[in-house]
Each structure stands twice: as C-alpha cells, then as structure tokens.
Short mmCIF file of C-alpha atoms and ligand atoms in Angstrom, two decimals:
data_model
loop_
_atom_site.label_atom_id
_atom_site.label_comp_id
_atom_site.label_asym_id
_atom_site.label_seq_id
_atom_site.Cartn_x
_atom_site.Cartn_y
_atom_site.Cartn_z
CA UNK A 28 18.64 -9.80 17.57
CA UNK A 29 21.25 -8.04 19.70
CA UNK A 30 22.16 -10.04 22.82
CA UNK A 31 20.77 -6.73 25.44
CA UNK A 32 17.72 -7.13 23.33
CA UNK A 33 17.43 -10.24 23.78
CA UNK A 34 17.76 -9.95 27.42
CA UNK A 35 15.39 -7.27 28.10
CA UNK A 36 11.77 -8.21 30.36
CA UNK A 37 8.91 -8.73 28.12
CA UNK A 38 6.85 -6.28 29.35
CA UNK A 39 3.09 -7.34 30.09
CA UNK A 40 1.23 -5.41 27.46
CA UNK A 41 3.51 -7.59 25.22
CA UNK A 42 1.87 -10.67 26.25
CA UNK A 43 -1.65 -9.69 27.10
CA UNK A 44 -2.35 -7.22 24.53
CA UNK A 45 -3.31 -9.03 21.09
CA UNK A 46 -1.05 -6.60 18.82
CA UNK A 47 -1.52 -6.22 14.76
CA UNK A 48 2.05 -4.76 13.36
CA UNK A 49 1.52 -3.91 9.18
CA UNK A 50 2.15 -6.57 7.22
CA UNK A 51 4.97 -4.77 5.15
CA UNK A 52 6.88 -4.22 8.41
CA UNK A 53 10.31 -6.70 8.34
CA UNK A 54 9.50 -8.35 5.27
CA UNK A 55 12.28 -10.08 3.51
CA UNK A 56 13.42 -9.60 0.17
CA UNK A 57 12.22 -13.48 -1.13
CA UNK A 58 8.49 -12.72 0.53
CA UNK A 59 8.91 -9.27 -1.03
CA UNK A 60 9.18 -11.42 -4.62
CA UNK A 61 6.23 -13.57 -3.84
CA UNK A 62 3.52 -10.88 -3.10
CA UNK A 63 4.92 -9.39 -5.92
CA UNK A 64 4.65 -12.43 -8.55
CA UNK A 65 0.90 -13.45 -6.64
CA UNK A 66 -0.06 -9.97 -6.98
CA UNK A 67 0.71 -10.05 -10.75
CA UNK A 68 -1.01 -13.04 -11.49
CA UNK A 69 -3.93 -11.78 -9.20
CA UNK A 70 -4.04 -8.60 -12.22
CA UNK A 71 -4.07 -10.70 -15.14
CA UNK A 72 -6.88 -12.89 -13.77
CA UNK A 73 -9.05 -9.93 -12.83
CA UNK A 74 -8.31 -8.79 -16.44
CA UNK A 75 -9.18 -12.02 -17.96
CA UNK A 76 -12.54 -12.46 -16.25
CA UNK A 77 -14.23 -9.46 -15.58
CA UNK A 78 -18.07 -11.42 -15.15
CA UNK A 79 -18.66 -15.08 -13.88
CA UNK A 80 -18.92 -17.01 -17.44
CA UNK A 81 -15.34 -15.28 -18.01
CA UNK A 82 -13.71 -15.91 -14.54
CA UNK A 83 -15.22 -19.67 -14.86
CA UNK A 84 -13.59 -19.69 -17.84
CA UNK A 85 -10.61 -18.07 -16.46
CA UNK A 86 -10.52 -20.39 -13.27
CA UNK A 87 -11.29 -24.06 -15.56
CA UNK A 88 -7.79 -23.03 -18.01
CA UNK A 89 -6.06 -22.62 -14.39
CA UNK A 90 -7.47 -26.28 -13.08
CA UNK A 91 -6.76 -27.82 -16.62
CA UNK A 92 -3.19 -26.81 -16.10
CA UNK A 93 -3.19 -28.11 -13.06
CA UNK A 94 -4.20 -31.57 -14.06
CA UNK A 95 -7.52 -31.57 -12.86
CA UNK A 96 -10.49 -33.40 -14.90
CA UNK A 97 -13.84 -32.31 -15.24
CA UNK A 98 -15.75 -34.04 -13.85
CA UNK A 99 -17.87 -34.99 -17.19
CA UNK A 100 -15.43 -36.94 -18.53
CA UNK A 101 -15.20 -39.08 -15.69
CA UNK A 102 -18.28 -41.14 -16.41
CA UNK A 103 -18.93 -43.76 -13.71
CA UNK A 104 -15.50 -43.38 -12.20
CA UNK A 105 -16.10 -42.84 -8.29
CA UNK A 106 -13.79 -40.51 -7.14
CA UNK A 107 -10.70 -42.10 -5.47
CA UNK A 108 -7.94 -40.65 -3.51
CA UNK A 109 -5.57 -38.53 -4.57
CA UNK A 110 -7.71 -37.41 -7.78
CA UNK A 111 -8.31 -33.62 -8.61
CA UNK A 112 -11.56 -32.64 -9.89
CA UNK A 113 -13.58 -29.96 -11.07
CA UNK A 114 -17.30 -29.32 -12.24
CA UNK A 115 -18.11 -26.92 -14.13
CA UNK A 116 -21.98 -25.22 -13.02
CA UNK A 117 -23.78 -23.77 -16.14
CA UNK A 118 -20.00 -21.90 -17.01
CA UNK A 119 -21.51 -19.58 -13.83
CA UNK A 120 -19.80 -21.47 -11.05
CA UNK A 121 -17.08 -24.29 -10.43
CA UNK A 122 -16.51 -26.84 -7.41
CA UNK A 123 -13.04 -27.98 -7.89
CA UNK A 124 -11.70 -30.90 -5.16
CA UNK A 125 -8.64 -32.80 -4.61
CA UNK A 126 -9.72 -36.59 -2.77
CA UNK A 127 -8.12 -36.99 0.59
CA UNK A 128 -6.65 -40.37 1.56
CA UNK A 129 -8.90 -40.62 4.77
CA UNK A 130 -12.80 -41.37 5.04
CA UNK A 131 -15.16 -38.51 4.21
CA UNK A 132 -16.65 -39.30 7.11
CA UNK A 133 -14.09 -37.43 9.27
CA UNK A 134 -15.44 -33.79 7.15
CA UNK A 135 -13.66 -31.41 4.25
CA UNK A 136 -11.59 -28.21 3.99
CA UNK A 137 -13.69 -26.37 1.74
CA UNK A 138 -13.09 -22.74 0.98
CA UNK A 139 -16.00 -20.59 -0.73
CA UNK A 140 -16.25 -17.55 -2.46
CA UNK A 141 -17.95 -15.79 -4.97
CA UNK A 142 -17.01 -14.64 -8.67
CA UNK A 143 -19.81 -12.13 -8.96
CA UNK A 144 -19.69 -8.79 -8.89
CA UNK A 145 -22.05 -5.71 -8.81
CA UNK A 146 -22.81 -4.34 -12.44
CA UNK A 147 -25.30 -2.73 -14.92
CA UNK A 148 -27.15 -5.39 -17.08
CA UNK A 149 -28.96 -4.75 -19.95
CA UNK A 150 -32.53 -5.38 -19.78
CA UNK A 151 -34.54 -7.47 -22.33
CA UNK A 152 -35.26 -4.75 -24.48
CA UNK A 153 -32.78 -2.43 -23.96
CA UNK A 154 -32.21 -0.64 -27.36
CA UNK A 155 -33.86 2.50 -27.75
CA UNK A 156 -33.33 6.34 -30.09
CA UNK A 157 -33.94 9.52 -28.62
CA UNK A 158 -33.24 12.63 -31.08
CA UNK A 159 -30.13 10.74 -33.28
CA UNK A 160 -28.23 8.90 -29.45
CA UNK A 161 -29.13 5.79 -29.27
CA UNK A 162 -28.97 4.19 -26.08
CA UNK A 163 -28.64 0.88 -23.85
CA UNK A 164 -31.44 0.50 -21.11
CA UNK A 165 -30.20 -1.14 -18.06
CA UNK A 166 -31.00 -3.29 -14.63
CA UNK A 167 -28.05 -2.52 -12.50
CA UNK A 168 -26.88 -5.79 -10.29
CA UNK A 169 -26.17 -6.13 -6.57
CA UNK A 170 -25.71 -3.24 -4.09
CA UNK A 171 -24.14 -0.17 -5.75
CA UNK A 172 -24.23 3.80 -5.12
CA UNK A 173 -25.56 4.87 -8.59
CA UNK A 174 -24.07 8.26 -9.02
CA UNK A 175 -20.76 5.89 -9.37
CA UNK A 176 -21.40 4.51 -12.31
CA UNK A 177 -21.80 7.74 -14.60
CA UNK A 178 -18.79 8.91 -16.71
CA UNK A 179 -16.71 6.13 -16.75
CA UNK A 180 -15.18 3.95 -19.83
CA UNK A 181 -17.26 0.57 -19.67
CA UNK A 182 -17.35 -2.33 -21.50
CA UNK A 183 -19.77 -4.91 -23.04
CA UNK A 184 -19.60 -8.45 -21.86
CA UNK A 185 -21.76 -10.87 -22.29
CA UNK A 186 -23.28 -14.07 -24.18
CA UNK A 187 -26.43 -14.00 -27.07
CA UNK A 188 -28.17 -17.38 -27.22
CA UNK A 189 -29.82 -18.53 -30.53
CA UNK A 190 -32.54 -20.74 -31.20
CA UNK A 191 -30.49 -23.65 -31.75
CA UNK A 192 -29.43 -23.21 -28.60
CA UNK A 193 -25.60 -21.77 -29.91
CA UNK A 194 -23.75 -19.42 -27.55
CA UNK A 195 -22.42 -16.39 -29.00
CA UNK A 196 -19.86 -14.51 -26.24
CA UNK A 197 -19.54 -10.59 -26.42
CA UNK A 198 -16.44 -8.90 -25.53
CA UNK A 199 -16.52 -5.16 -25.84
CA UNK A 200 -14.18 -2.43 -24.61
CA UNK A 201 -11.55 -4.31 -23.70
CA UNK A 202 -8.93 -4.76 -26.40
CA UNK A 203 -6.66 -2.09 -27.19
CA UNK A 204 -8.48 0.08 -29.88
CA UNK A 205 -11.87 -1.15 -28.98
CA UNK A 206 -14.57 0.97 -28.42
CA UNK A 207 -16.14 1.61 -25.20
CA UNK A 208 -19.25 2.72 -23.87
CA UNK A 209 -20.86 5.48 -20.67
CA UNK A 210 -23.51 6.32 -18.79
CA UNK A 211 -23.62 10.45 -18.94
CA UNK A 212 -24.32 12.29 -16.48
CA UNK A 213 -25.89 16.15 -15.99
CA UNK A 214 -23.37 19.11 -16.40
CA UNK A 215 -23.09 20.43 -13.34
CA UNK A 216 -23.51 24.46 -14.58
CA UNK A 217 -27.77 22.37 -15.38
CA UNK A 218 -27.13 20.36 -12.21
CA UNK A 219 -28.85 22.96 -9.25
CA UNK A 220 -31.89 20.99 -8.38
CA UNK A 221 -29.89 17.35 -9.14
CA UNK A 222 -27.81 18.93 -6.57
CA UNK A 223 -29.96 19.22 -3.93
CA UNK A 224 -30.98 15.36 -3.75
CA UNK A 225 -30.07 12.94 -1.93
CA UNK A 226 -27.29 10.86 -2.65
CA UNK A 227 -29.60 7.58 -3.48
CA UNK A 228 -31.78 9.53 -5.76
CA UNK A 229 -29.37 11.84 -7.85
CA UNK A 230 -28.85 9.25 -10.16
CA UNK A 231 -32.02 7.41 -10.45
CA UNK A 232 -31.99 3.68 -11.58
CA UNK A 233 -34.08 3.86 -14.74
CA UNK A 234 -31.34 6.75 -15.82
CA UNK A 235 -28.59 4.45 -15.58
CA UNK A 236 -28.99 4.04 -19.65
CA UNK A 237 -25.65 3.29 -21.91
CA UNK A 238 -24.76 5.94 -24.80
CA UNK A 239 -24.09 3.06 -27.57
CA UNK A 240 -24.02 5.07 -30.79
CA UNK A 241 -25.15 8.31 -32.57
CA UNK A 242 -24.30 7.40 -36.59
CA UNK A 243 -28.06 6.76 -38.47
CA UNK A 244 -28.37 4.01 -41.33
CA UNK A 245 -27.52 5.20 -44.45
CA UNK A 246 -30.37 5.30 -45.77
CA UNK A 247 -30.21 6.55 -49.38
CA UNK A 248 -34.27 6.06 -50.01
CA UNK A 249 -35.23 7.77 -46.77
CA UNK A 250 -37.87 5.25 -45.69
CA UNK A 251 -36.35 3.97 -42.47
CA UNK A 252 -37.30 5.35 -38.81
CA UNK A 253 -34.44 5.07 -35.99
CA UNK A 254 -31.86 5.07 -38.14
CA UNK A 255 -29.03 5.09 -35.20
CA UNK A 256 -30.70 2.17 -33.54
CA UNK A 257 -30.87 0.54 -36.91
CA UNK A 258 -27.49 1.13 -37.68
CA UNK A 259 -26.71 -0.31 -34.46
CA UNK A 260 -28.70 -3.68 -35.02
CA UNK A 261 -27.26 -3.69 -38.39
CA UNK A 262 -23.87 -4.09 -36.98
CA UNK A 263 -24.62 -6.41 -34.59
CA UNK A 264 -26.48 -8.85 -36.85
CA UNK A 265 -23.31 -8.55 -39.25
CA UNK A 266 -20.69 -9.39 -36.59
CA UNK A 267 -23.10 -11.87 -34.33
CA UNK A 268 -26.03 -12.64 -36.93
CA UNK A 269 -28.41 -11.33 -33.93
CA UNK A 270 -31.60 -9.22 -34.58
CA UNK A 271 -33.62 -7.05 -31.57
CA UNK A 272 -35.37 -10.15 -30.15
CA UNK A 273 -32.06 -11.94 -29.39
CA UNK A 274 -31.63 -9.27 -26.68
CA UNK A 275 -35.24 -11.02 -24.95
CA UNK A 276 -32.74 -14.21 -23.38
CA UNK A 277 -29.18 -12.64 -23.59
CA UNK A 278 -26.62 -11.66 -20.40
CA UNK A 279 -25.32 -8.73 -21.70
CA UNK A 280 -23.01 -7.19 -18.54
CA UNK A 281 -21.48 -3.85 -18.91
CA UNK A 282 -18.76 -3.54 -16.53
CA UNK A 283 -15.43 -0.74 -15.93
CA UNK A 284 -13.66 -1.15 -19.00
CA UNK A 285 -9.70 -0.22 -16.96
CA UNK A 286 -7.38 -2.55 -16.26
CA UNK A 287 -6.33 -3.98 -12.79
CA UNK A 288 -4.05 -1.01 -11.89
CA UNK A 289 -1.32 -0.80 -8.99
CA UNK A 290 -2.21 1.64 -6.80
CA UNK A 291 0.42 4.36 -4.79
CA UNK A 292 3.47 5.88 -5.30
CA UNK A 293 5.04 2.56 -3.52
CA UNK A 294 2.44 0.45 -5.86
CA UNK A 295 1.66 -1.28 -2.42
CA UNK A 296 -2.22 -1.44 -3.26
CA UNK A 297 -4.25 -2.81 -6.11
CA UNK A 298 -6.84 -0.51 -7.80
CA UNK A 299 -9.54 -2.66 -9.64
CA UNK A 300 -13.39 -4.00 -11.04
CA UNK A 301 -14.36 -7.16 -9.15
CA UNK A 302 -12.24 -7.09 -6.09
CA UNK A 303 -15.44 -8.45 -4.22
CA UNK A 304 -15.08 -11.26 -4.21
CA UNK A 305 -12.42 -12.42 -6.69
CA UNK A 306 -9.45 -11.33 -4.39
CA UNK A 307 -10.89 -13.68 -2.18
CA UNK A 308 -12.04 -16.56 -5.16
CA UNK A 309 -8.50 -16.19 -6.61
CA UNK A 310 -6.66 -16.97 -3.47
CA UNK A 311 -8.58 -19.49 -2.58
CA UNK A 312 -8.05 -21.34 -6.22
CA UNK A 313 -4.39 -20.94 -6.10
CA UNK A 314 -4.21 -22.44 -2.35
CA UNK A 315 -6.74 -25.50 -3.81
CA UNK A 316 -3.80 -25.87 -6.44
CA UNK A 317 -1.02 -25.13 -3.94
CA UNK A 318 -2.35 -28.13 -2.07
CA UNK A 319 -2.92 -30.48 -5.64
CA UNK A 320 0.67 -29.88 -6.56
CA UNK A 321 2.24 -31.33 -2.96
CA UNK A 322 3.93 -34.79 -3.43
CA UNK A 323 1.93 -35.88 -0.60
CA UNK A 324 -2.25 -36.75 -1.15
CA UNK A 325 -4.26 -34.57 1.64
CA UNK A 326 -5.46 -36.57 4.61
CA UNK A 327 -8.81 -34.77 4.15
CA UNK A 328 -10.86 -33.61 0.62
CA UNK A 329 -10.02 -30.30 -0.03
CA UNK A 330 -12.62 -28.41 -2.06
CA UNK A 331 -13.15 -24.83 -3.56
CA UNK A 332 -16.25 -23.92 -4.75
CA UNK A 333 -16.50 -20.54 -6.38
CA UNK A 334 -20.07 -19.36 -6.58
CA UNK A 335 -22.28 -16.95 -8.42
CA UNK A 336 -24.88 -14.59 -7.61
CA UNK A 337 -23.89 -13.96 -4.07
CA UNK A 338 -24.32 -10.13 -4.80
CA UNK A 339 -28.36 -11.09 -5.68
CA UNK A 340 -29.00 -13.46 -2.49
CA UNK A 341 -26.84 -16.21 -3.98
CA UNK A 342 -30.55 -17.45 -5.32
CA UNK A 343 -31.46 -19.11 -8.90
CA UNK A 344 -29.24 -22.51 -9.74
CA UNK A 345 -26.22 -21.59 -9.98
CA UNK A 346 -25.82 -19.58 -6.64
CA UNK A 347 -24.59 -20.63 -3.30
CA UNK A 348 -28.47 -21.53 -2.19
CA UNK A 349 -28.79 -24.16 -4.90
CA UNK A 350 -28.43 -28.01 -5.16
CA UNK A 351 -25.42 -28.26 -6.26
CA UNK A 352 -22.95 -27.67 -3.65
CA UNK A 353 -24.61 -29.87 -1.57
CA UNK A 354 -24.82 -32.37 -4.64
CA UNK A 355 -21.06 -32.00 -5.29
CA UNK A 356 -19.88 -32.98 -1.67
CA UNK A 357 -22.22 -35.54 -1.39
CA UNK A 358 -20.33 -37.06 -4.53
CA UNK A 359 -16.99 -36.55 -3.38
CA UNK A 360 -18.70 -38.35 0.07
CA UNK A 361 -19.90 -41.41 -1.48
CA UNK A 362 -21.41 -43.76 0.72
CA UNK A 363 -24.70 -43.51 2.73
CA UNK A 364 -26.89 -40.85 3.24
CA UNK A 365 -25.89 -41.48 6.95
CA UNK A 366 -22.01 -41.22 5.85
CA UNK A 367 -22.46 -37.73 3.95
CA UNK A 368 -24.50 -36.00 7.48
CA UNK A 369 -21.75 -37.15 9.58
CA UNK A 370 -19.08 -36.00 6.49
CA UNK A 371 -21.01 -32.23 6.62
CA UNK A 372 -21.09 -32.04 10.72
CA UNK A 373 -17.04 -32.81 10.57
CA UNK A 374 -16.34 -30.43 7.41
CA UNK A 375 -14.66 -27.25 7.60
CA UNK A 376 -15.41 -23.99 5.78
CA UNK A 377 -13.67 -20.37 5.29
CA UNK A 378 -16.35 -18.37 4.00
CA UNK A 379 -14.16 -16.67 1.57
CA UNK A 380 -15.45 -13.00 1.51
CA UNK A 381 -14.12 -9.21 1.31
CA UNK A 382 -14.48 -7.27 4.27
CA UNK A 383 -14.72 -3.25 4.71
CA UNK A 384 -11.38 -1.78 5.17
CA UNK A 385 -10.91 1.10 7.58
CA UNK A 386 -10.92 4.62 5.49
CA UNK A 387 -10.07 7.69 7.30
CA UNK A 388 -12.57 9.74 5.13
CA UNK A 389 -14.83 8.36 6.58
CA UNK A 390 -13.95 7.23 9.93
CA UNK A 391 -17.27 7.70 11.61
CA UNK A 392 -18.83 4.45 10.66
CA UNK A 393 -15.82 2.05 11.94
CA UNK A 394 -15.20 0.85 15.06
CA UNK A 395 -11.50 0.84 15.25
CA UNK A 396 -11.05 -1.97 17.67
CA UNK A 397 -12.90 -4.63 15.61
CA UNK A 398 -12.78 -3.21 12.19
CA UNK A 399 -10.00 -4.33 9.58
CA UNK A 400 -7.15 -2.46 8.37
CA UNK A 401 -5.39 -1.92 4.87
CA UNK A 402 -2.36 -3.85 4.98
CA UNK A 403 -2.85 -5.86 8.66
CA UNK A 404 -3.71 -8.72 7.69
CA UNK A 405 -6.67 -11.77 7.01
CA UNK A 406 -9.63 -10.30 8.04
CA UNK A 407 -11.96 -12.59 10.26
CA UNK A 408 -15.47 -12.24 10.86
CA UNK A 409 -17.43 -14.44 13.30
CA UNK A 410 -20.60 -12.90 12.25
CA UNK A 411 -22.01 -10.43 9.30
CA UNK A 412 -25.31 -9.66 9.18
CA UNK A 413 -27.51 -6.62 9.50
CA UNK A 414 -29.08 -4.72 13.03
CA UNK A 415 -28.49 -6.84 15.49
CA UNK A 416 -26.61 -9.88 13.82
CA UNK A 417 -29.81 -10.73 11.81
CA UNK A 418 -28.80 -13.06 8.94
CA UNK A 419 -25.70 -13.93 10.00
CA UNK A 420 -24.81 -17.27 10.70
CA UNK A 421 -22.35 -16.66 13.57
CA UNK A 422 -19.31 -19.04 13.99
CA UNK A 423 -18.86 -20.93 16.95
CA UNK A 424 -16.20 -19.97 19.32
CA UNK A 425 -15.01 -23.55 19.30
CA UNK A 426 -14.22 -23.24 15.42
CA UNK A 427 -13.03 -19.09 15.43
CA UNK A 428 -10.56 -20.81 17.68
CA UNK A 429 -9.29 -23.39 15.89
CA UNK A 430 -8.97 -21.72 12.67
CA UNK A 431 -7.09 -18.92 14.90
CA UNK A 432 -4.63 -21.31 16.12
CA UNK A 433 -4.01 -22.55 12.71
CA UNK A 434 -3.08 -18.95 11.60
CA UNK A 435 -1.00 -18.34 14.72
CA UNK A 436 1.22 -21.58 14.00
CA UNK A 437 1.43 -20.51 10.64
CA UNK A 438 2.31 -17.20 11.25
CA UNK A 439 -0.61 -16.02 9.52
CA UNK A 440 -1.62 -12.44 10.84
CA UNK A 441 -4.83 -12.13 11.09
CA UNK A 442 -7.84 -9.42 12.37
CA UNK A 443 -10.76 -8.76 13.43
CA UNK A 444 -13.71 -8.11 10.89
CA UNK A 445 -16.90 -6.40 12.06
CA UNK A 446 -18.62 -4.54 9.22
CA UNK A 447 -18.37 -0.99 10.63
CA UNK A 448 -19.98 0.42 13.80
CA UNK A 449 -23.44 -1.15 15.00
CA UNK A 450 -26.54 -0.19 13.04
CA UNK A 451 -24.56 1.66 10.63
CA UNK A 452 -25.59 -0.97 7.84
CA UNK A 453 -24.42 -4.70 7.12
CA UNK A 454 -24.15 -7.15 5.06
CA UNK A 455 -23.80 -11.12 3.81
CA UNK A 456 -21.75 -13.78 2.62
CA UNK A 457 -22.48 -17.50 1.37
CA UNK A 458 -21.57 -18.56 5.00
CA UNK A 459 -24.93 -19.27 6.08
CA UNK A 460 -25.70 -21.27 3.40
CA UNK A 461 -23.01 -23.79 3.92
CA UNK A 462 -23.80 -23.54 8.05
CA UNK A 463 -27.63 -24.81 7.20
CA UNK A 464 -26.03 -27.99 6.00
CA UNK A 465 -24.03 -28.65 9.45
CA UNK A 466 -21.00 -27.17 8.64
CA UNK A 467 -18.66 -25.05 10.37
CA UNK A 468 -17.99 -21.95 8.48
CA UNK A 469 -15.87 -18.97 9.12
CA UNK A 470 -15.95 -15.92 7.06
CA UNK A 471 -12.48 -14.66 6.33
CA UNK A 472 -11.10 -12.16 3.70
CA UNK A 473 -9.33 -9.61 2.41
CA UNK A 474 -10.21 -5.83 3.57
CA UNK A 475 -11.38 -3.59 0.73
CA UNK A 476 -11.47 0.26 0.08
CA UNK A 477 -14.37 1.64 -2.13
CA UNK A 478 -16.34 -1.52 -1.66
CA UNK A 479 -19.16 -2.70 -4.70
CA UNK A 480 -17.91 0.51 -6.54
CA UNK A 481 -16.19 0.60 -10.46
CA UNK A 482 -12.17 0.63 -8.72
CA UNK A 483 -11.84 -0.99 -5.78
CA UNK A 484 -8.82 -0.69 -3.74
CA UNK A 485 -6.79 -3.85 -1.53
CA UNK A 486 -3.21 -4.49 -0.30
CA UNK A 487 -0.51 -7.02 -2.03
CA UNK A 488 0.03 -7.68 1.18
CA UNK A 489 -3.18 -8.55 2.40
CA UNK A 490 -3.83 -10.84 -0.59
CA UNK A 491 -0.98 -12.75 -0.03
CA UNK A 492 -1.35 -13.43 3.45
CA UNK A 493 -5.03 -14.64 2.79
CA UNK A 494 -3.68 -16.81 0.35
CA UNK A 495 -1.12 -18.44 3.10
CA UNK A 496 -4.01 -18.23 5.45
CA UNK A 497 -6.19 -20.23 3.18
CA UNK A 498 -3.25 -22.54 2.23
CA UNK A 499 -2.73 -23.30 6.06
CA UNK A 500 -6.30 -24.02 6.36
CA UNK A 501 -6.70 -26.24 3.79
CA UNK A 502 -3.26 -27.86 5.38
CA UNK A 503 -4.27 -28.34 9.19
CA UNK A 504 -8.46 -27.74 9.96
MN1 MN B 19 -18.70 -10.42 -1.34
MN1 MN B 20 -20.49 -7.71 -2.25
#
C-alpha cells in the first residue's frame, strides 16, 4: 500500500457500511490455482454422480481414500478419538465423522446437505408403443418448470432389483458413444393454442414421456404385437436379464446427459445438472476431509451428513426427517440419554443449501439488499420458508453471529440470503429438521442461476469460498 494511502482518513461509510467487493477482485495468483484445482475436482464429481446411489458412491471412494472406515466393519468398537468414520444409509445417504478429543457433551460441527436433485423418474410401468415410437412414461421429482425438460440429451440412471434381492445399476447416456434419450416437444409452426397457455400447463406432467426407441422385433412369423416395445424388452433382458415386471420396484432416473461445463468467455462460472445441492454436499465433504487430514485430532466431532430426498420433503428413511441422523450422533455421543440432549443443545450446524442468485432478467423478484450475488460470496440465510417465514426454522441471532464472526476472522466473505422479494415464492432446506432436535442450525450456501433446472449456473469463486467457510466452521464453532 502506498504510504499517502496509507495515511488517508477512513471515511465513515467505510466503517459503518457492511460492504461486499466480488470475490475475483485482488486475488492472488496461488488462490487463483486453488479455485481452479477445487473447481475441477468439483466437475468430475458432478460427472461421476449424477443421482444419490452414484454420488454415495462417489462420496464413500472419496472417504475410503481418506482413511475413513465404514462404520460396518467396526463391530462393537465404540468410537474413540481421533477415528474417521462413515455410514453408509441404504447407498442413498452417508454420515461421515471424525471423533473429537473433548466430551460430546460440549456439542458437534456438523455440516448438512443434500445429494438429490430434481429429475424425471420412470414410473412402475412405464413402457408403452404408440404407432412404431415407443416410449418411457414418467413421474418427474422435486420442484421443476416442465417446459425445461423437453429437447434435451438425457440419460438413464438407475438400479433394477431381482427377486433374489441382486442389484443391477443402469448407466445410460453417459459414455462417449452411448445413446441418449428426450422428451419431444410440439413444433412450434402446430404450437398456436400450446402457445397461449400458461407457463405451468404448456408442458403437462403426464406428457413428460421419454422417446426410447422406434426399431420393431424382427419378427419373421408376424405373430408378435408391439414389436418396438418388444424389441426394447428384448434388449434389456439380454444386457440386464430383466423382463416388464422388473420395472414394478426399479429407480430408474433420467437425468441431463452433458457434462459439468465451464461457463463464460473468462470460464469464471460452472454450467451443470445437480448444482442443488451438490455444490454445497461437495464442499462440505472436502472441508470434513480437510479437517481428517490435520496432524492435530479436532477438539470437537466433526460430522457431514449428506442426505437424500430433500427435493421431496426430505421424507421416507433415508431423508433428512428419518432416524438415522439422529441415530448416528447419538452413536458418535455415547453415553446417556441425558449426555446425547445436552450433546444436541451444544452442537453446531450449517445447513448446507443453494441459495437464488441475483439474475438481471429477471430482477423484479429480488430484493437487492438481502438477496445474494454471483461471485460475492457464502450466502447466509437466517430463515427460508414460504409467506411470511412459514416453515422456516429461523436461526437465532446469538448463533448468525457467531458463525459471522467466524467468517470475518477467517476472511470468509460472506452475504446475505433471502429467497427473493416477500411473497414472491419460497422455499426449504433440511435446517429445520436438525433445529427440532435442539440444534443450532444456519443455512449457508452457494448462490445459483437457473435454479432446479437441467444446467445450472454458480461461480468458482463462490464454491471455493464456501468451502473455506465451511472449513473455518468446522475449525472454530
Ligand atoms: Mn437444495
Ligand atoms: Mn432444491
């Protein structure tokens, strides 16, 4: 800094105003390098796992490397400081810890997220011929805008299930030189009255059907109906010894079948499937393992749990609402029932959740003061919720400033996160599910463009700096 610089009067709008600068503003060549390399990483793992049983997947190869045991193999061992462990939930979910060296009693660091994301699954009977196309019938998953989800590449993921209870994984459209598959949508010179509707009905749920083939059997006899449909179940019972009924208990996801992309001319952003939440899960998995790989055992258990069906109401037993978050911690806890209460009132959460980014096209909805910004930052929200706060479970103003202060020592920048303008809509996270239990929770995350639709957009920089914000957390709450 020059020395009259140095010398001039701070003026007071410098210290009373709270001021966001970008993110990308001074940075040095070595932090340049490390949003860079995270960022990277960040791509391959979206790539990788593209629906929960993959990112669990995905996430377990990243612990194992790590050193962490599942918790399975651990048998009657209690945990004991200094350990890292993981369990894996129905290959939907994981709660991964490292054991502190003080008593539970004093609380956790625990980040959350979810590895969920909005789709189109297949229902239980989904294949069906109309005049020679034969086509997928779906269910879509989780808040999306229909009309989105026509004429794009997607791909099949999934598992089959057979009798004997043997798991047969699908993975469709994502190799180079696989196939992939579409939902069509009207021409637009047939499209006059389509055009006319509104935006929630122009694409009508039950339409949302999958083109999956158009070849019939060969059937030299001539004594087969459906022949396309047949020539599709032929294949499939060839390459995964399935027949129709298999389809009654399978999770067959069809998702965007492109790649994480950079996004820009100055490839500043990140253009992607899944961004809610995994730009939020994969941070928080790499600070868990940040933390595991310090010479030094944590004062406090650090946990990561990184749930599934937070896009549905986090419901059914492997979502944030079940047992087994509350199971895990209470086994990390040990000790009395009275020991793991008092452990839950003293633990710490980040809620660890996208939030709406600021997009000019649409300005109206925002509220520029306390919405979030591309490129400014971890974005902090003391509440979510929808009309008036409803379902949100509101952080306390003791906590917001703690965790604040954390990210201000750490020089952490962080903003403010209010999910556009009042009554404009809303939304959730898993943070009142963790709050029910006694804990303080926070939601913080990364602010997305395009939210819940096929390509997502986010900031290198923004991911990063969650990732040191959740890495200071997990150091200092
Ligand atoms: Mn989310
Ligand atoms: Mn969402």
């Amino acid at each position: 800094m020059a020395k009259n610089e140095k010398n001039k009067k701070e003026k007071l709008s410098d210290r009373l105003f709270y001021k966001l600068k970008n993110c990308w503003e001074g940075i040095d060549k070595k932090t340049e390098k490390e949003v860079e390399d995270f960022a990277l990483s960040y791509k391959q793992f979206l790539d990788k796992g593209k629906t929960e049983r993959e990112c669990v997947d995905a996430i377990c190869e990243l612990l194992d490397k790590d050193g962490f045991v599942n918790v399975e193999t651990l048998k009657d061992k209690k945990p004991d400081s200094g350990m890292k462990i993981y369990q894996n939930i129905k290959g939907k979910s994981v709660l991964a810890a490292v054991i502190g060296k003080k008593s539970a009693v004093g609380g956790f660091n625990i980040l959350g997220a979810h590895i969920d994301s909005p789709r189109l699954d297949l229902k239980q009977n989904p294949l069906y011929e109309d005049n020679d196309l034969a086509l997928f019938d779906t269910h879509y998953y989780g808040g999306i805008k229909k009309y989105q989800w026509t004429t794009i590449p997607l791909s099949m993921h999934g598992v089959f299930v057979k009798e004997d209870g043997k798991r047969i994984p699908v993975r469709i459209g994502e190799d180079p030189g696989d196939p992939v598959f579409t939902v069509t949508d009207l021409l637009i010179h047939l499209a006059k009255e389509q055009m006319e509707k509104k935006a929630s009905v122009v694409v009508e749920g039950e339409d949302l059907d999958i083109l999956a083939g158009s070849r019939p059997y060969n059937d030299t006899k001539n004594e087969e109906k459906e022949k396309v449909k047949l020539a599709l179940l032929d294949l499939l019972n060839k390459k995964y010894g399935i027949t129709e009924k298999d389809f009654a208990s399978a999770e067959i996801e069809f998702v965007p079948a492109f790649k994480a992309s950079d996004v820009g001319l100055d490839r500043s952003m990140i253009g992607a499937y899944g961004h809610d939440d995994r730009s939020c899960a994969f941070p928080s998995l790499r600070a868990l393992t940040t933390m595991a790989r310090e010479k030094n055992v944590p004062d406090k258990t650090l946990v990561c749990y990184l749930s599934d069906k937070e896009e549905i109401g986090s419901a059914g037993n492997t979502g944030a609402r079940s047992y087994n978050f509350e199971k895990f911690l209470a086994y990390l806890c040990g000790g009395s029932d009275a020991d793991f209460r008092k452990c839950l009132l003293n633990s710490a959460m980040l809620s660890a959740d996208v939030d709406a980014a600021y997009d000019p096209s649409y300005a109206g909805v925002f509220d520029k003061k306390n919405g979030s910004f591309i490129g400014k930052g971890l974005s902090l929200s003391k509440y979510t919720g929808t009309g008036g706060k409803y379902g949100a479970s509101d952080a306390n103003a003791e906590f917001c400033a703690k965790i604040q202060s954390i990210l201000d020592r750490n020089n952490v920048q962080w903003q403010f996160g209010e999910l556009g303008k009042v009554d404009k809509g809303g939304g959730g996270t898993i943070a009142l599910y963790a709050a029910q239990l006694g804990i303080e929770v926070l939601d913080c995350g990364v602010p997305v463009l395009s939210m819940h639709s096929p390509f997502e957009v986010i900031s290198k920089i923004d991911l990063y700096t969650t990732y040191r914000g959740y890495v200071a957390f997990l150091r200092e709450a």
